[in-house]
Amino acid sequence: MEFPDMPDPGENLSSPLSEVISARDKATLDMVREALLKKRVLLAYQPVMQTARPDQVAFYEGFIRVADRKGRIIPARDFMGVVEKQEMGRILDTLALEKGLEALEIEPGLRLSINMSARSIGYPRWNRVMEAGLIKDPTIAERLILEITESSAITLPEIVQVFMADMQMKGISFALDNFGAGYT
């Protein structure tokens, strides 16, 4: 049976739309790469309020941001989908952790959650940053919440489970980020 609308397997499947998407993704990767090289990375803090006492902050969530060459702050939703499965995603996770640990060290009353991908579990750089932060201040672990993105956690459930058990023994709490949304 013939399917006239189906492309020949050897045919180039490039379309104007896919070329535009590829160009946009390349521009995003270039922008993030430059931000990393120039150290234009920061955390934006959002308070998470208590349910029983809505006037009281339960903790803050630290969201990774990069600044483009014009100094505009770019939220993660604008770049994470492109970089999360690459080395840059792990580097961003490491920088978010590093900046979060620095904030926890400076502000002893702070409780902070930091997002991470399950793909960063076992990443040597991330592990070194975590170890160094916990050694500097023993109270940091009990004030740190790691939010693992649901989409990455479901791809590596056994690894996530072992990682969580290990970190919980150190006093670190966990949350599942974007639960039910299926995206980061």
Short mmCIF file of the C-alpha atoms (twelve columns), coordinates in Angstrom:
data_MODEL
# 
_entry.id   MODEL 
# 
loop_
_atom_site.group_PDB 
_atom_site.id 
_atom_site.type_symbol 
_atom_site.label_atom_id 
_atom_site.label_alt_id 
_atom_site.label_comp_id 
_atom_site.label_asym_id 
_atom_site.label_seq_id 
_atom_site.Cartn_x 
_atom_site.Cartn_y 
_atom_site.Cartn_z 
_atom_site.pdbx_PDB_model_num 
ATOM 1   C CA . MET A 1   0.000  0.000  0.000  1 
ATOM 2   C CA . GLU A 2   1.289  3.490  -0.847 1 
ATOM 3   C CA . PHE A 3   1.021  6.544  1.378  1 
ATOM 4   C CA . PRO A 4   1.453  9.578  -0.865 1 
ATOM 5   C CA . ASP A 5   1.841  12.015 2.051  1 
ATOM 6   C CA . MET A 6   4.621  10.024 3.707  1 
ATOM 7   C CA . PRO A 7   8.150  11.214 2.890  1 
ATOM 8   C CA . ASP A 8   10.627 8.866  1.308  1 
ATOM 9   C CA . PRO A 9   12.971 7.553  4.079  1 
ATOM 10  C CA . GLY A 10  15.965 9.042  2.264  1 
ATOM 11  C CA . GLU A 11  14.271 12.414 1.779  1 
ATOM 12  C CA . ASN A 12  15.438 15.460 3.752  1 
ATOM 13  C CA . LEU A 13  12.793 16.145 6.420  1 
ATOM 14  C CA . SER A 14  13.903 19.732 6.953  1 
ATOM 15  C CA . SER A 15  11.091 22.237 6.905  1 
ATOM 16  C CA . PRO A 16  11.045 25.998 7.343  1 
ATOM 17  C CA . LEU A 17  9.564  25.514 10.834 1 
ATOM 18  C CA . SER A 18  12.209 22.999 11.942 1 
ATOM 19  C CA . GLU A 19  14.947 25.289 10.595 1 
ATOM 20  C CA . VAL A 20  13.548 28.237 12.574 1 
ATOM 21  C CA . ILE A 21  13.350 26.075 15.721 1 
ATOM 22  C CA . SER A 22  16.924 24.857 15.201 1 
ATOM 23  C CA . ALA A 23  18.150 28.431 14.724 1 
ATOM 24  C CA . ARG A 24  16.292 29.548 17.863 1 
ATOM 25  C CA . ASP A 25  17.731 26.648 19.884 1 
ATOM 26  C CA . LYS A 26  21.243 27.449 18.639 1 
ATOM 27  C CA . ALA A 27  20.793 31.106 19.602 1 
ATOM 28  C CA . THR A 28  19.568 30.015 23.048 1 
ATOM 29  C CA . LEU A 29  22.549 27.686 23.524 1 
ATOM 30  C CA . ASP A 30  24.925 30.451 22.461 1 
ATOM 31  C CA . MET A 31  23.304 32.942 24.854 1 
ATOM 32  C CA . VAL A 32  23.502 30.528 27.811 1 
ATOM 33  C CA . ARG A 33  27.074 29.503 26.935 1 
ATOM 34  C CA . GLU A 34  28.128 33.159 26.879 1 
ATOM 35  C CA . ALA A 35  26.329 33.849 30.178 1 
ATOM 36  C CA . LEU A 36  28.178 30.930 31.780 1 
ATOM 37  C CA . LEU A 37  31.556 32.036 30.430 1 
ATOM 38  C CA . LYS A 38  31.003 35.625 31.578 1 
ATOM 39  C CA . LYS A 39  29.558 34.460 34.935 1 
ATOM 40  C CA . ARG A 40  26.237 36.212 34.342 1 
ATOM 41  C CA . VAL A 41  24.248 33.735 36.422 1 
ATOM 42  C CA . LEU A 42  22.132 34.496 39.480 1 
ATOM 43  C CA . LEU A 43  19.292 33.226 41.628 1 
ATOM 44  C CA . ALA A 44  15.908 34.917 41.818 1 
ATOM 45  C CA . TYR A 45  14.152 34.285 45.139 1 
ATOM 46  C CA . GLN A 46  10.431 33.667 45.478 1 
ATOM 47  C CA . PRO A 47  8.776  33.238 48.870 1 
ATOM 48  C CA . VAL A 48  6.640  30.148 49.446 1 
ATOM 49  C CA . MET A 49  3.998  30.969 52.027 1 
ATOM 50  C CA . GLN A 50  2.674  28.730 54.793 1 
ATOM 51  C CA . THR A 51  -0.836 27.423 54.221 1 
ATOM 52  C CA . ALA A 52  -2.034 27.741 57.823 1 
ATOM 53  C CA . ARG A 53  -0.410 31.164 58.231 1 
ATOM 54  C CA . PRO A 54  -0.419 32.847 54.822 1 
ATOM 55  C CA . ASP A 55  1.400  35.877 56.213 1 
ATOM 56  C CA . GLN A 56  4.433  33.702 57.107 1 
ATOM 57  C CA . VAL A 57  7.112  32.545 54.674 1 
ATOM 58  C CA . ALA A 58  7.736  28.785 54.861 1 
ATOM 59  C CA . PHE A 59  10.865 28.982 52.696 1 
ATOM 60  C CA . TYR A 60  12.196 30.627 49.557 1 
ATOM 61  C CA . GLU A 61  12.685 29.008 46.203 1 
ATOM 62  C CA . GLY A 62  15.850 29.994 44.335 1 
ATOM 63  C CA . PHE A 63  15.356 30.061 40.574 1 
ATOM 64  C CA . ILE A 64  18.372 30.082 38.271 1 
ATOM 65  C CA . ARG A 65  18.567 33.007 35.862 1 
ATOM 66  C CA . VAL A 66  21.076 34.099 33.252 1 
ATOM 67  C CA . ALA A 67  21.690 37.603 31.978 1 
ATOM 68  C CA . ASP A 68  22.078 38.149 28.266 1 
ATOM 69  C CA . ARG A 69  24.739 40.469 26.832 1 
ATOM 70  C CA . LYS A 70  22.411 43.463 27.266 1 
ATOM 71  C CA . GLY A 71  21.981 42.648 30.957 1 
ATOM 72  C CA . ARG A 72  18.391 41.433 30.619 1 
ATOM 73  C CA . ILE A 73  17.538 38.714 33.123 1 
ATOM 74  C CA . ILE A 74  16.326 35.587 31.334 1 
ATOM 75  C CA . PRO A 75  14.119 33.126 33.294 1 
ATOM 76  C CA . ALA A 76  14.848 29.396 33.147 1 
ATOM 77  C CA . ARG A 77  11.647 28.667 31.223 1 
ATOM 78  C CA . ASP A 78  13.209 30.501 28.262 1 
ATOM 79  C CA . PHE A 79  16.327 28.316 28.083 1 
ATOM 80  C CA . MET A 80  16.093 25.208 30.271 1 
ATOM 81  C CA . GLY A 81  14.198 23.123 27.710 1 
ATOM 82  C CA . VAL A 82  17.075 23.597 25.280 1 
ATOM 83  C CA . VAL A 83  19.987 23.057 27.694 1 
ATOM 84  C CA . GLU A 84  18.714 20.627 30.344 1 
ATOM 85  C CA . LYS A 85  19.807 17.437 28.576 1 
ATOM 86  C CA . GLN A 86  23.248 18.806 27.782 1 
ATOM 87  C CA . GLU A 87  26.359 19.499 29.810 1 
ATOM 88  C CA . MET A 88  25.175 23.095 30.204 1 
ATOM 89  C CA . GLY A 89  22.148 21.861 32.139 1 
ATOM 90  C CA . ARG A 90  24.417 20.177 34.672 1 
ATOM 91  C CA . ILE A 91  26.607 23.256 34.891 1 
ATOM 92  C CA . LEU A 92  23.537 25.412 35.552 1 
ATOM 93  C CA . ASP A 93  22.367 22.977 38.248 1 
ATOM 94  C CA . THR A 94  25.815 23.194 39.840 1 
ATOM 95  C CA . LEU A 95  25.819 26.995 39.743 1 
ATOM 96  C CA . ALA A 96  22.308 27.128 41.218 1 
ATOM 97  C CA . LEU A 97  23.437 24.863 44.060 1 
ATOM 98  C CA . GLU A 98  26.600 26.913 44.603 1 
ATOM 99  C CA . LYS A 99  24.683 30.198 44.755 1 
ATOM 100 C CA . GLY A 100 22.048 28.643 47.011 1 
ATOM 101 C CA . LEU A 101 24.650 27.295 49.425 1 
ATOM 102 C CA . GLU A 102 26.337 30.710 49.507 1 
ATOM 103 C CA . ALA A 103 23.004 32.341 50.407 1 
ATOM 104 C CA . LEU A 104 22.382 29.764 53.142 1 
ATOM 105 C CA . GLU A 105 25.845 30.391 54.575 1 
ATOM 106 C CA . ILE A 106 25.359 34.180 54.618 1 
ATOM 107 C CA . GLU A 107 21.791 34.084 55.966 1 
ATOM 108 C CA . PRO A 108 21.511 31.608 58.903 1 
ATOM 109 C CA . GLY A 109 17.717 32.002 59.164 1 
ATOM 110 C CA . LEU A 110 17.109 31.171 55.506 1 
ATOM 111 C CA . ARG A 111 15.404 27.978 54.337 1 
ATOM 112 C CA . LEU A 112 15.866 27.582 50.587 1 
ATOM 113 C CA . SER A 113 14.858 25.217 47.821 1 
ATOM 114 C CA . ILE A 114 16.987 24.817 44.720 1 
ATOM 115 C CA . ASN A 115 15.846 23.123 41.525 1 
ATOM 116 C CA . MET A 116 17.903 20.390 39.955 1 
ATOM 117 C CA . SER A 117 17.569 17.756 37.280 1 
ATOM 118 C CA . ALA A 118 18.047 14.081 38.086 1 
ATOM 119 C CA . ARG A 119 20.643 14.193 35.311 1 
ATOM 120 C CA . SER A 120 22.936 16.056 37.733 1 
ATOM 121 C CA . ILE A 121 22.937 13.207 40.258 1 
ATOM 122 C CA . GLY A 122 26.449 11.807 40.321 1 
ATOM 123 C CA . TYR A 123 27.840 14.782 38.391 1 
ATOM 124 C CA . PRO A 124 31.294 15.249 39.995 1 
ATOM 125 C CA . ARG A 125 31.237 19.058 39.965 1 
ATOM 126 C CA . TRP A 126 27.782 19.172 41.584 1 
ATOM 127 C CA . ASN A 127 28.884 16.658 44.235 1 
ATOM 128 C CA . ARG A 128 32.025 18.663 45.066 1 
ATOM 129 C CA . VAL A 129 29.988 21.857 45.489 1 
ATOM 130 C CA . MET A 130 27.502 20.059 47.767 1 
ATOM 131 C CA . GLU A 131 30.254 18.499 49.902 1 
ATOM 132 C CA . ALA A 132 32.100 21.799 50.291 1 
ATOM 133 C CA . GLY A 133 28.910 23.641 51.251 1 
ATOM 134 C CA . LEU A 134 27.937 21.094 53.887 1 
ATOM 135 C CA . ILE A 135 31.443 21.121 55.387 1 
ATOM 136 C CA . LYS A 136 31.472 24.938 55.677 1 
ATOM 137 C CA . ASP A 137 28.272 25.080 57.709 1 
ATOM 138 C CA . PRO A 138 26.656 22.011 59.301 1 
ATOM 139 C CA . THR A 139 23.271 23.805 59.576 1 
ATOM 140 C CA . ILE A 140 22.956 24.188 55.811 1 
ATOM 141 C CA . ALA A 141 21.695 20.645 55.208 1 
ATOM 142 C CA . GLU A 142 18.618 21.078 57.408 1 
ATOM 143 C CA . ARG A 143 17.777 24.365 55.664 1 
ATOM 144 C CA . LEU A 144 18.229 23.087 52.099 1 
ATOM 145 C CA . ILE A 145 15.440 21.632 49.976 1 
ATOM 146 C CA . LEU A 146 16.340 20.061 46.642 1 
ATOM 147 C CA . GLU A 147 13.541 20.160 44.074 1 
ATOM 148 C CA . ILE A 148 14.005 17.485 41.456 1 
ATOM 149 C CA . THR A 149 12.070 18.048 38.260 1 
ATOM 150 C CA . GLU A 150 9.375  15.451 37.740 1 
ATOM 151 C CA . SER A 151 10.241 14.909 34.090 1 
ATOM 152 C CA . SER A 152 13.842 13.993 34.934 1 
ATOM 153 C CA . ALA A 153 12.961 12.001 38.067 1 
ATOM 154 C CA . ILE A 154 10.694 9.614  36.171 1 
ATOM 155 C CA . THR A 155 13.482 8.782  33.727 1 
ATOM 156 C CA . LEU A 156 15.889 7.677  36.499 1 
ATOM 157 C CA . PRO A 157 13.693 6.552  39.432 1 
ATOM 158 C CA . GLU A 158 16.129 4.056  40.991 1 
ATOM 159 C CA . ILE A 159 19.032 6.512  40.912 1 
ATOM 160 C CA . VAL A 160 16.854 9.301  42.325 1 
ATOM 161 C CA . GLN A 161 15.681 7.029  45.155 1 
ATOM 162 C CA . VAL A 162 19.237 6.147  46.242 1 
ATOM 163 C CA . PHE A 163 20.356 9.788  45.927 1 
ATOM 164 C CA . MET A 164 17.431 11.013 48.024 1 
ATOM 165 C CA . ALA A 165 18.085 8.455  50.755 1 
ATOM 166 C CA . ASP A 166 21.746 9.492  50.912 1 
ATOM 167 C CA . MET A 167 20.985 13.227 51.036 1 
ATOM 168 C CA . GLN A 168 18.158 12.802 53.560 1 
ATOM 169 C CA . MET A 169 20.622 11.088 55.914 1 
ATOM 170 C CA . LYS A 170 22.571 14.361 55.792 1 
ATOM 171 C CA . GLY A 171 19.429 16.329 56.705 1 
ATOM 172 C CA . ILE A 172 18.433 17.616 53.256 1 
ATOM 173 C CA . SER A 173 14.740 17.724 52.313 1 
ATOM 174 C CA . PHE A 174 13.238 17.052 48.895 1 
ATOM 175 C CA . ALA A 175 10.370 18.241 46.763 1 
ATOM 176 C CA . LEU A 176 9.154  17.219 43.341 1 
ATOM 177 C CA . ASP A 177 9.163  20.189 40.976 1 
ATOM 178 C CA . ASN A 178 6.397  20.641 38.390 1 
ATOM 179 C CA . PHE A 179 4.510  17.659 39.791 1 
ATOM 180 C CA . GLY A 180 1.730  16.746 37.383 1 
ATOM 181 C CA . ALA A 181 2.849  19.250 34.764 1 
ATOM 182 C CA . GLY A 182 5.164  16.856 32.967 1 
ATOM 183 C CA . TYR A 183 7.604  19.561 31.905 1 
ATOM 184 C CA . THR A 184 10.293 21.795 33.397 1 
# 
